[in-house]
mmCIF file of C-alpha atoms in Angstrom:
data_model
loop_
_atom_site.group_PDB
_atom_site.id
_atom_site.type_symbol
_atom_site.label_atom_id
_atom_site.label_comp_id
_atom_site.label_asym_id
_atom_site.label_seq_id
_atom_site.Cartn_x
_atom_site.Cartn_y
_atom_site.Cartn_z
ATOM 1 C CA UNK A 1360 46.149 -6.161 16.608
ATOM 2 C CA UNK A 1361 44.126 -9.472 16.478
ATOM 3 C CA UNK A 1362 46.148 -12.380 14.753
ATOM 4 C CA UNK A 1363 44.184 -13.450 11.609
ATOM 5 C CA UNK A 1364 43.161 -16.669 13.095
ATOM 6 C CA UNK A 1365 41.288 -14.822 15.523
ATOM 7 C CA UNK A 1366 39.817 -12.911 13.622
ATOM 8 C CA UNK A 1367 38.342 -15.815 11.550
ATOM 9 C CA UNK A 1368 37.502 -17.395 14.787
ATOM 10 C CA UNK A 1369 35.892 -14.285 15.838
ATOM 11 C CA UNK A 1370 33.888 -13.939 12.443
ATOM 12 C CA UNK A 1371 32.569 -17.874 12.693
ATOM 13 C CA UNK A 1372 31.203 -17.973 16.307
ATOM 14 C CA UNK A 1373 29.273 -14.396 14.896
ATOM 15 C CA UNK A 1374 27.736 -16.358 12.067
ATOM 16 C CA UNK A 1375 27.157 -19.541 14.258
ATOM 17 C CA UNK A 1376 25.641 -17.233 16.726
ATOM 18 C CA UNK A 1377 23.256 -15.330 14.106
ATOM 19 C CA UNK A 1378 21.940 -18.754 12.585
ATOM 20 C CA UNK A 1379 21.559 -20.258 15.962
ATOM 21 C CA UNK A 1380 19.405 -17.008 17.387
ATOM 22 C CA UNK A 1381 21.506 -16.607 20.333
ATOM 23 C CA UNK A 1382 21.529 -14.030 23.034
ATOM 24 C CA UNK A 1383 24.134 -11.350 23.636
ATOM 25 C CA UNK A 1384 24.938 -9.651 26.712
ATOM 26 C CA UNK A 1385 22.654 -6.509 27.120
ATOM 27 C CA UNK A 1386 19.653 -8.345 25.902
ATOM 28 C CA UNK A 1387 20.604 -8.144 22.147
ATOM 29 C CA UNK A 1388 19.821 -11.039 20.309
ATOM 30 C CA UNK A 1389 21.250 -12.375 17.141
ATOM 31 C CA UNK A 1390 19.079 -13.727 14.839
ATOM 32 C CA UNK A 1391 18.770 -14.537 11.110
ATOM 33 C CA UNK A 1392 15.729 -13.601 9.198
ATOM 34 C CA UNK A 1393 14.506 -13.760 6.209
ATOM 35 C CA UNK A 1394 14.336 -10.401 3.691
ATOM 36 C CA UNK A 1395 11.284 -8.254 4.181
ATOM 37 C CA UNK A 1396 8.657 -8.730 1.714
ATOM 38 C CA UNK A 1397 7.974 -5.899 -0.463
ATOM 39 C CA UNK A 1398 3.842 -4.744 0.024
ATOM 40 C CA UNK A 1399 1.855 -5.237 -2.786
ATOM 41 C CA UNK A 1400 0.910 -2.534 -5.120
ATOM 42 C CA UNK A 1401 -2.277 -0.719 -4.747
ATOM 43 C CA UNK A 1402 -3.795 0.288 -7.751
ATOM 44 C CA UNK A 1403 -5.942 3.527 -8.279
ATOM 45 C CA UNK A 1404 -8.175 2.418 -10.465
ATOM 46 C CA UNK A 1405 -8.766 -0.582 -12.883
ATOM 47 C CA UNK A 1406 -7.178 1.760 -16.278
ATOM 48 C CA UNK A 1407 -4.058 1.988 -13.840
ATOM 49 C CA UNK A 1408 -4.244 -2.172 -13.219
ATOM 50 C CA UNK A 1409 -4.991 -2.989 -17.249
ATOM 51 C CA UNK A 1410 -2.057 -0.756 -17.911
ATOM 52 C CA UNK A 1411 -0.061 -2.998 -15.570
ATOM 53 C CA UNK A 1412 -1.817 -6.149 -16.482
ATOM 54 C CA UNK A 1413 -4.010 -6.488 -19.127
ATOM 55 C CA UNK A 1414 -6.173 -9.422 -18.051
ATOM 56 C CA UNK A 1415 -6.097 -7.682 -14.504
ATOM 57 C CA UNK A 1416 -5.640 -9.322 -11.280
ATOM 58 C CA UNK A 1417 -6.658 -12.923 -10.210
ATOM 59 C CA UNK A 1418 -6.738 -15.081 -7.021
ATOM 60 C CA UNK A 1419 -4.438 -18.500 -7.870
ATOM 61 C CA UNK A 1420 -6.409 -20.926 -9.203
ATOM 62 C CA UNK A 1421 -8.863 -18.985 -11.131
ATOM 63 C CA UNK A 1422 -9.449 -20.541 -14.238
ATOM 64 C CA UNK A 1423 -12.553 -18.841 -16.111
ATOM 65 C CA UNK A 1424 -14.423 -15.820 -15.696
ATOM 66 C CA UNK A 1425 -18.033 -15.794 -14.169
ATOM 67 C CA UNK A 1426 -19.966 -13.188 -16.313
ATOM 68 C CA UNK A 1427 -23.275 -12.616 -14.578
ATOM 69 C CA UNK A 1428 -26.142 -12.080 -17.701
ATOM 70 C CA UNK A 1429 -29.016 -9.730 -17.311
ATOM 71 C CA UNK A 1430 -31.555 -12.309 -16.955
ATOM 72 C CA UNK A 1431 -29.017 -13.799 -13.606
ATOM 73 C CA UNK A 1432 -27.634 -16.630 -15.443
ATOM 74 C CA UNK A 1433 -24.086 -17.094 -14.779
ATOM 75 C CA UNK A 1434 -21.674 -17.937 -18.206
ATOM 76 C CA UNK A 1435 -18.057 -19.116 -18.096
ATOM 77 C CA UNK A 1436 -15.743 -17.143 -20.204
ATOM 78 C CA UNK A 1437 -11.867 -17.778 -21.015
ATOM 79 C CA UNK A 1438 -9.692 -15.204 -19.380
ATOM 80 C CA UNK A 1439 -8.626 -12.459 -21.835
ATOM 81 C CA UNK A 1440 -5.401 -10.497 -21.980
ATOM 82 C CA UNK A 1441 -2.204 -11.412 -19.350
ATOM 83 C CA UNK A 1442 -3.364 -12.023 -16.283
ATOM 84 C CA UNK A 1443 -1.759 -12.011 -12.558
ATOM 85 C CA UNK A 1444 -2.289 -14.802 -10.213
ATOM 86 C CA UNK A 1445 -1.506 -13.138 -7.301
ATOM 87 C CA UNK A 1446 -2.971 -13.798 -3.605
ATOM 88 C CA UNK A 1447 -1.147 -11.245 -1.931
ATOM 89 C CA UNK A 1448 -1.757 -8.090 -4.799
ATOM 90 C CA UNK A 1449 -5.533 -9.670 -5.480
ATOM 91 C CA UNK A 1450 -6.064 -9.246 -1.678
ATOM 92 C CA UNK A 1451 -4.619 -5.617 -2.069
ATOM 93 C CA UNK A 1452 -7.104 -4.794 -5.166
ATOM 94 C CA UNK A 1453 -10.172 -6.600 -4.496
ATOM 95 C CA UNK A 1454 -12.172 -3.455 -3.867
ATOM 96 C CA UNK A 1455 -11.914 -3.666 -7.875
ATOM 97 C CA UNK A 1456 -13.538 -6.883 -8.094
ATOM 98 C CA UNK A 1457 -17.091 -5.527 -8.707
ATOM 99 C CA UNK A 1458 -18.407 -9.220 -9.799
ATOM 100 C CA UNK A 1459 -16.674 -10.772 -6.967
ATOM 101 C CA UNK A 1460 -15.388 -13.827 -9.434
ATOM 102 C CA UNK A 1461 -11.761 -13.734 -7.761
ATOM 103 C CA UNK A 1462 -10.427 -11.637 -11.056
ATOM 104 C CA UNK A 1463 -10.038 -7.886 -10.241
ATOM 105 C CA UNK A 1464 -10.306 -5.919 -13.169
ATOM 106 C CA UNK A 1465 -11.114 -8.474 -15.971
ATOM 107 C CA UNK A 1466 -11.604 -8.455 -19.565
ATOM 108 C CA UNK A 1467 -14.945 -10.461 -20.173
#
């Protein structure tokens, strides 16, 4: 039976050993990483993203909407509704980014 200061002896050169990366025999190596991102959410459709967010989906840094007119002009709009700035979920969505304006999914 270990003595207790041991044991806490034990347990800190463990932890110094995860936070320094260090190697243990048989190749096993300690090291401390951060937690695994979740992946971002793909979405269906755009209903399933408005239902989620209402403004839809935008790239950070997006501050109007660029609403292409039938005669080609382009017009600047104020975003509508609540919507995500999001690099990581935009990048999973963009396939519903028809206008290609960095907002998947907008209200115009």
């Amino acid at each position: 039976m270990p003595s207790t200061t041991f044991a806490r002896t034990r347990v800190a050169f463990v932890a110094f050993a995860v936070t320094a990366g260090l190697t243990l025999g048989g190749g096993l190596t300690l090291v401390a990483g951060e937690p695994a991102q979740a992946a971002p959410k793909v979405y269906a459709n755009c209903t399933a993203v408005n239902k989620a967010f209402s403004g839809g989906i935008a790239k950070p840094g997006i501050k109007v909407n660029l609403v292409t007119k039938a005669n080609k002009t382009v017009e600047k709009r104020a975003l509508k509704g609540s919507v995500k700035f999001d690099k990581a979920l935009y990048a999973a969505n963009a396939k519903h980014d028809r206008d290609k304006d960095g907002i998947a999914c907008e209200k115009s």
